[in-house]
Amino acid sequence: METIVAVSADPGDLENNCSQAITLGSSGVPVSVVHMSLSNEPVQVQAVIQPTQASVIQTAGSQNLQTIQVASVGSDGDSTGTEDDESKKRREILARRPSYRKILNELASDMPSTITVTKIEEESNGSQTSHDSQDMSDGTTNLTSHSIQYQAATVVPAQAIQIAAHGDGTGQGLQTLTMSNATQAPGSGATIVQYAQDGQFFIPVSSISAGNVQYQIAPTTLPQGVVMATAGSTITSPQQVTEEASRKRELRLLKNREAARECRRKKKEYVKCLENRVAVLENQNKTLIEELKSLKELYCQKEAQS
DNA sequence: CCTAGCCAGCGTCATCGATT
DNA sequence: AATCGATGACGCTGGCTAGG
């Protein structure tokens, strides 16, 4: 019997590679993929691929898959790498499902080789851009504005954030924050970055061009006619009340926008995870059927002999 | 080349559940 | 009770593709 053992530091990666390998073959030699990371207990996933396709795993592997070793090889395998009432009624009818995080956690406890959820520390360097900093060195994105990061082999589209200081000699220069999404076509609406910090808010600059939206932070001075309500300040005039409400709404919309984006990303990840699991279980099922078949044959033979 | 259909992604609203 | 994050639903938009 040929057994392929895969060891990965990234369970998500292993899951992907496992399913990739599984989909390569329909029947043949059982392959065991053992996940050794995070928990001490290895997770065994049975799959079936053609012996001749074992080498394909090499090409299916990604950078995170550290080693693939072939053990107990029967053949010569050798591999490396891899609104209204109506609306109300409708909403009532639709039962809310648990969040994807919950489902993922359930899956993780049920089947540890699925995606893991890890907490990351919030950056606290106090710099102006700390909440929006992203690591784009390896194609992955650290969304530090959220306290939870899903570590998986998914690649988040690269985004670029630029902050430029315009000095005016007085030390009170405006800061311009620009965020452009490299994956979006010009004119399709770039991601708008607004971030309220210490009572500051962003004043949109009227230069929207080529998919870039610019906002200016007014740290100390404001243009004429612009009223900025900071935390702790007393609001007296109706105009100020309106401004404050508008500011709050903008902030809420911004947060919800980002939350929706994150939610969709998680949903996609979740679906991917389920698809992988289906592939694994289908192949497991296939293996068991084959095993049952051979055992039946063996039994019949012995029956005939006796 | 034009158009209709499909799909993916996005922003917004409404709502729920957890937290303060 | 107020607030906040998560998420389903809805509508809109742009890209892609097959058919005329």
mmCIF file with all atom_site columns, N, CA and C in Angstrom, chain A residues 41-71:
data_model
loop_
_atom_site.group_PDB
_atom_site.id
_atom_site.type_symbol
_atom_site.label_atom_id
_atom_site.label_alt_id
_atom_site.label_comp_id
_atom_site.label_asym_id
_atom_site.label_entity_id
_atom_site.label_seq_id
_atom_site.pdbx_PDB_ins_code
_atom_site.Cartn_x
_atom_site.Cartn_y
_atom_site.Cartn_z
_atom_site.occupancy
_atom_site.B_iso_or_equiv
_atom_site.pdbx_formal_charge
_atom_site.auth_seq_id
_atom_site.auth_comp_id
_atom_site.auth_asym_id
_atom_site.auth_atom_id
_atom_site.pdbx_PDB_model_num
ATOM 1  N N  . GLU A 1 41 ? -2.243 16.148 18.203  1.00 0.00 ? 41 GLU A N  1
ATOM 2  C CA . GLU A 1 41 ? -2.845 14.974 17.617  1.00 0.00 ? 41 GLU A CA 1
ATOM 3  C C  . GLU A 1 41 ? -2.942 15.116 16.111  1.00 0.00 ? 41 GLU A C  1
ATOM 4  N N  . PRO A 1 42 ? -2.288 14.229 15.411  1.00 0.00 ? 42 PRO A N  1
ATOM 5  C CA . PRO A 1 42 ? -2.360 14.302 13.961  1.00 0.00 ? 42 PRO A CA 1
ATOM 6  C C  . PRO A 1 42 ? -3.770 14.008 13.462  1.00 0.00 ? 42 PRO A C  1
ATOM 7  N N  . VAL A 1 43 ? -4.118 14.658 12.412  1.00 0.00 ? 43 VAL A N  1
ATOM 8  C CA . VAL A 1 43 ? -5.431 14.441 11.814  1.00 0.00 ? 43 VAL A CA 1
ATOM 9  C C  . VAL A 1 43 ? -5.230 13.661 10.536  1.00 0.00 ? 43 VAL A C  1
ATOM 10 N N  . GLN A 1 44 ? -5.870 12.572 10.452  1.00 0.00 ? 44 GLN A N  1
ATOM 11 C CA . GLN A 1 44 ? -5.686 11.722 9.286   1.00 0.00 ? 44 GLN A CA 1
ATOM 12 C C  . GLN A 1 44 ? -6.837 11.876 8.313   1.00 0.00 ? 44 GLN A C  1
ATOM 13 N N  . VAL A 1 45 ? -6.478 12.140 7.093   1.00 0.00 ? 45 VAL A N  1
ATOM 14 C CA . VAL A 1 45 ? -7.491 12.288 6.055   1.00 0.00 ? 45 VAL A CA 1
ATOM 15 C C  . VAL A 1 45 ? -7.198 11.284 4.965   1.00 0.00 ? 45 VAL A C  1
ATOM 16 N N  . GLN A 1 46 ? -8.130 10.440 4.712   1.00 0.00 ? 46 GLN A N  1
ATOM 17 C CA . GLN A 1 46 ? -7.931 9.416  3.694   1.00 0.00 ? 46 GLN A CA 1
ATOM 18 C C  . GLN A 1 46 ? -8.380 9.919  2.338   1.00 0.00 ? 46 GLN A C  1
ATOM 19 N N  . ALA A 1 47 ? -7.594 9.629  1.374   1.00 0.00 ? 47 ALA A N  1
ATOM 20 C CA . ALA A 1 47 ? -7.966 10.013 0.028   1.00 0.00 ? 47 ALA A CA 1
ATOM 21 C C  . ALA A 1 47 ? -7.466 8.954  -0.935  1.00 0.00 ? 47 ALA A C  1
ATOM 22 N N  . VAL A 1 48 ? -7.893 9.037  -2.143  1.00 0.00 ? 48 VAL A N  1
ATOM 23 C CA . VAL A 1 48 ? -7.489 8.047  -3.139  1.00 0.00 ? 48 VAL A CA 1
ATOM 24 C C  . VAL A 1 48 ? -7.025 8.746  -4.402  1.00 0.00 ? 48 VAL A C  1
ATOM 25 N N  . ILE A 1 49 ? -5.828 8.432  -4.817  1.00 0.00 ? 49 ILE A N  1
ATOM 26 C CA . ILE A 1 49 ? -5.373 8.974  -6.105  1.00 0.00 ? 49 ILE A CA 1
ATOM 27 C C  . ILE A 1 49 ? -4.702 7.872  -6.895  1.00 0.00 ? 49 ILE A C  1
ATOM 28 N N  . GLN A 1 50 ? -4.497 8.125  -8.145  1.00 0.00 ? 50 GLN A N  1
ATOM 29 C CA . GLN A 1 50 ? -3.775 7.182  -8.973  1.00 0.00 ? 50 GLN A CA 1
ATOM 30 C C  . GLN A 1 50 ? -2.310 7.208  -8.580  1.00 0.00 ? 50 GLN A C  1
ATOM 31 N N  . PRO A 1 51 ? -1.674 6.049  -8.514  1.00 0.00 ? 51 PRO A N  1
ATOM 32 C CA . PRO A 1 51 ? -0.267 6.026  -8.141  1.00 0.00 ? 51 PRO A CA 1
ATOM 33 C C  . PRO A 1 51 ? 0.591  6.837  -9.086  1.00 0.00 ? 51 PRO A C  1
ATOM 34 N N  . THR A 1 52 ? 0.232  6.855  -10.341 1.00 0.00 ? 52 THR A N  1
ATOM 35 C CA . THR A 1 52 ? 1.046  7.583  -11.308 1.00 0.00 ? 52 THR A CA 1
ATOM 36 C C  . THR A 1 52 ? 0.885  9.083  -11.165 1.00 0.00 ? 52 THR A C  1
ATOM 37 N N  . GLN A 1 53 ? -0.125 9.504  -10.416 1.00 0.00 ? 53 GLN A N  1
ATOM 38 C CA . GLN A 1 53 ? -0.368 10.933 -10.284 1.00 0.00 ? 53 GLN A CA 1
ATOM 39 C C  . GLN A 1 53 ? 0.227  11.507 -9.010  1.00 0.00 ? 53 GLN A C  1
ATOM 40 N N  . ALA A 1 54 ? 0.959  10.667 -8.299  1.00 0.00 ? 54 ALA A N  1
ATOM 41 C CA . ALA A 1 54 ? 1.539  11.142 -7.052  1.00 0.00 ? 54 ALA A CA 1
ATOM 42 C C  . ALA A 1 54 ? 2.450  12.341 -7.287  1.00 0.00 ? 54 ALA A C  1
ATOM 43 N N  . SER A 1 55 ? 3.131  12.320 -8.404  1.00 0.00 ? 55 SER A N  1
ATOM 44 C CA . SER A 1 55 ? 4.053  13.412 -8.680  1.00 0.00 ? 55 SER A CA 1
ATOM 45 C C  . SER A 1 55 ? 3.327  14.715 -8.947  1.00 0.00 ? 55 SER A C  1
ATOM 46 N N  . VAL A 1 56 ? 2.078  14.615 -9.297  1.00 0.00 ? 56 VAL A N  1
ATOM 47 C CA . VAL A 1 56 ? 1.310  15.830 -9.595  1.00 0.00 ? 56 VAL A CA 1
ATOM 48 C C  . VAL A 1 56 ? 1.194  16.712 -8.360  1.00 0.00 ? 56 VAL A C  1
ATOM 49 N N  . ILE A 1 57 ? 1.252  16.087 -7.195  1.00 0.00 ? 57 ILE A N  1
ATOM 50 C CA . ILE A 1 57 ? 1.170  16.842 -5.950  1.00 0.00 ? 57 ILE A CA 1
ATOM 51 C C  . ILE A 1 57 ? 2.252  17.909 -5.893  1.00 0.00 ? 57 ILE A C  1
ATOM 52 N N  . GLN A 1 58 ? 3.349  17.593 -6.498  1.00 0.00 ? 58 GLN A N  1
ATOM 53 C CA . GLN A 1 58 ? 4.432  18.572 -6.533  1.00 0.00 ? 58 GLN A CA 1
ATOM 54 C C  . GLN A 1 58 ? 3.953  19.875 -7.147  1.00 0.00 ? 58 GLN A C  1
ATOM 55 N N  . THR A 1 59 ? 3.281  19.769 -8.250  1.00 0.00 ? 59 THR A N  1
ATOM 56 C CA . THR A 1 59 ? 2.837  20.977 -8.928  1.00 0.00 ? 59 THR A CA 1
ATOM 57 C C  . THR A 1 59 ? 1.654  21.593 -8.219  1.00 0.00 ? 59 THR A C  1
ATOM 58 N N  . ALA A 1 60 ? 0.909  20.753 -7.472  1.00 0.00 ? 60 ALA A N  1
ATOM 59 C CA . ALA A 1 60 ? -0.263 21.284 -6.788  1.00 0.00 ? 60 ALA A CA 1
ATOM 60 C C  . ALA A 1 60 ? 0.113  22.006 -5.517  1.00 0.00 ? 60 ALA A C  1
ATOM 61 N N  . GLY A 1 61 ? 1.314  21.794 -5.051  1.00 0.00 ? 61 GLY A N  1
ATOM 62 C CA . GLY A 1 61 ? 1.731  22.384 -3.792  1.00 0.00 ? 61 GLY A CA 1
ATOM 63 C C  . GLY A 1 61 ? 1.961  23.877 -3.882  1.00 0.00 ? 61 GLY A C  1
ATOM 64 N N  . SER A 1 62 ? 1.837  24.535 -2.749  1.00 0.00 ? 62 SER A N  1
ATOM 65 C CA . SER A 1 62 ? 2.144  25.949 -2.688  1.00 0.00 ? 62 SER A CA 1
ATOM 66 C C  . SER A 1 62 ? 3.366  26.147 -1.814  1.00 0.00 ? 62 SER A C  1
ATOM 67 N N  . GLN A 1 63 ? 3.722  27.379 -1.630  1.00 0.00 ? 63 GLN A N  1
ATOM 68 C CA . GLN A 1 63 ? 4.940  27.676 -0.905  1.00 0.00 ? 63 GLN A CA 1
ATOM 69 C C  . GLN A 1 63 ? 4.874  27.263 0.556   1.00 0.00 ? 63 GLN A C  1
ATOM 70 N N  . ASN A 1 64 ? 3.676  27.296 1.119   1.00 0.00 ? 64 ASN A N  1
ATOM 71 C CA . ASN A 1 64 ? 3.563  27.018 2.538   1.00 0.00 ? 64 ASN A CA 1
ATOM 72 C C  . ASN A 1 64 ? 3.676  25.539 2.880   1.00 0.00 ? 64 ASN A C  1
ATOM 73 N N  . LEU A 1 65 ? 3.420  24.700 1.886   1.00 0.00 ? 65 LEU A N  1
ATOM 74 C CA . LEU A 1 65 ? 3.512  23.282 2.156   1.00 0.00 ? 65 LEU A CA 1
ATOM 75 C C  . LEU A 1 65 ? 4.981  22.922 2.272   1.00 0.00 ? 65 LEU A C  1
ATOM 76 N N  . GLN A 1 66 ? 5.362  22.545 3.484   1.00 0.00 ? 66 GLN A N  1
ATOM 77 C CA . GLN A 1 66 ? 6.779  22.403 3.730   1.00 0.00 ? 66 GLN A CA 1
ATOM 78 C C  . GLN A 1 66 ? 7.353  21.124 3.138   1.00 0.00 ? 66 GLN A C  1
ATOM 79 N N  . THR A 1 67 ? 6.766  20.030 3.485   1.00 0.00 ? 67 THR A N  1
ATOM 80 C CA . THR A 1 67 ? 7.314  18.777 2.981   1.00 0.00 ? 67 THR A CA 1
ATOM 81 C C  . THR A 1 67 ? 6.221  17.805 2.618   1.00 0.00 ? 67 THR A C  1
ATOM 82 N N  . ILE A 1 68 ? 6.476  17.038 1.640   1.00 0.00 ? 68 ILE A N  1
ATOM 83 C CA . ILE A 1 68 ? 5.624  15.891 1.349   1.00 0.00 ? 68 ILE A CA 1
ATOM 84 C C  . ILE A 1 68 ? 6.547  14.685 1.267   1.00 0.00 ? 68 ILE A C  1
ATOM 85 N N  . GLN A 1 69 ? 6.341  13.760 2.143   1.00 0.00 ? 69 GLN A N  1
ATOM 86 C CA . GLN A 1 69 ? 7.189  12.584 2.159   1.00 0.00 ? 69 GLN A CA 1
ATOM 87 C C  . GLN A 1 69 ? 6.372  11.371 1.747   1.00 0.00 ? 69 GLN A C  1
ATOM 88 N N  . VAL A 1 70 ? 7.027  10.519 1.052   1.00 0.00 ? 70 VAL A N  1
ATOM 89 C CA . VAL A 1 70 ? 6.362  9.288  0.651   1.00 0.00 ? 70 VAL A CA 1
ATOM 90 C C  . VAL A 1 70 ? 6.835  8.168  1.543   1.00 0.00 ? 70 VAL A C  1
ATOM 91 N N  . ALA A 1 71 ? 5.911  7.577  2.244   1.00 0.00 ? 71 ALA A N  1
ATOM 92 C CA . ALA A 1 71 ? 6.260  6.499  3.153   1.00 0.00 ? 71 ALA A CA 1
ATOM 93 C C  . ALA A 1 71 ? 5.521  5.242  2.757   1.00 0.00 ? 71 ALA A C  1
#
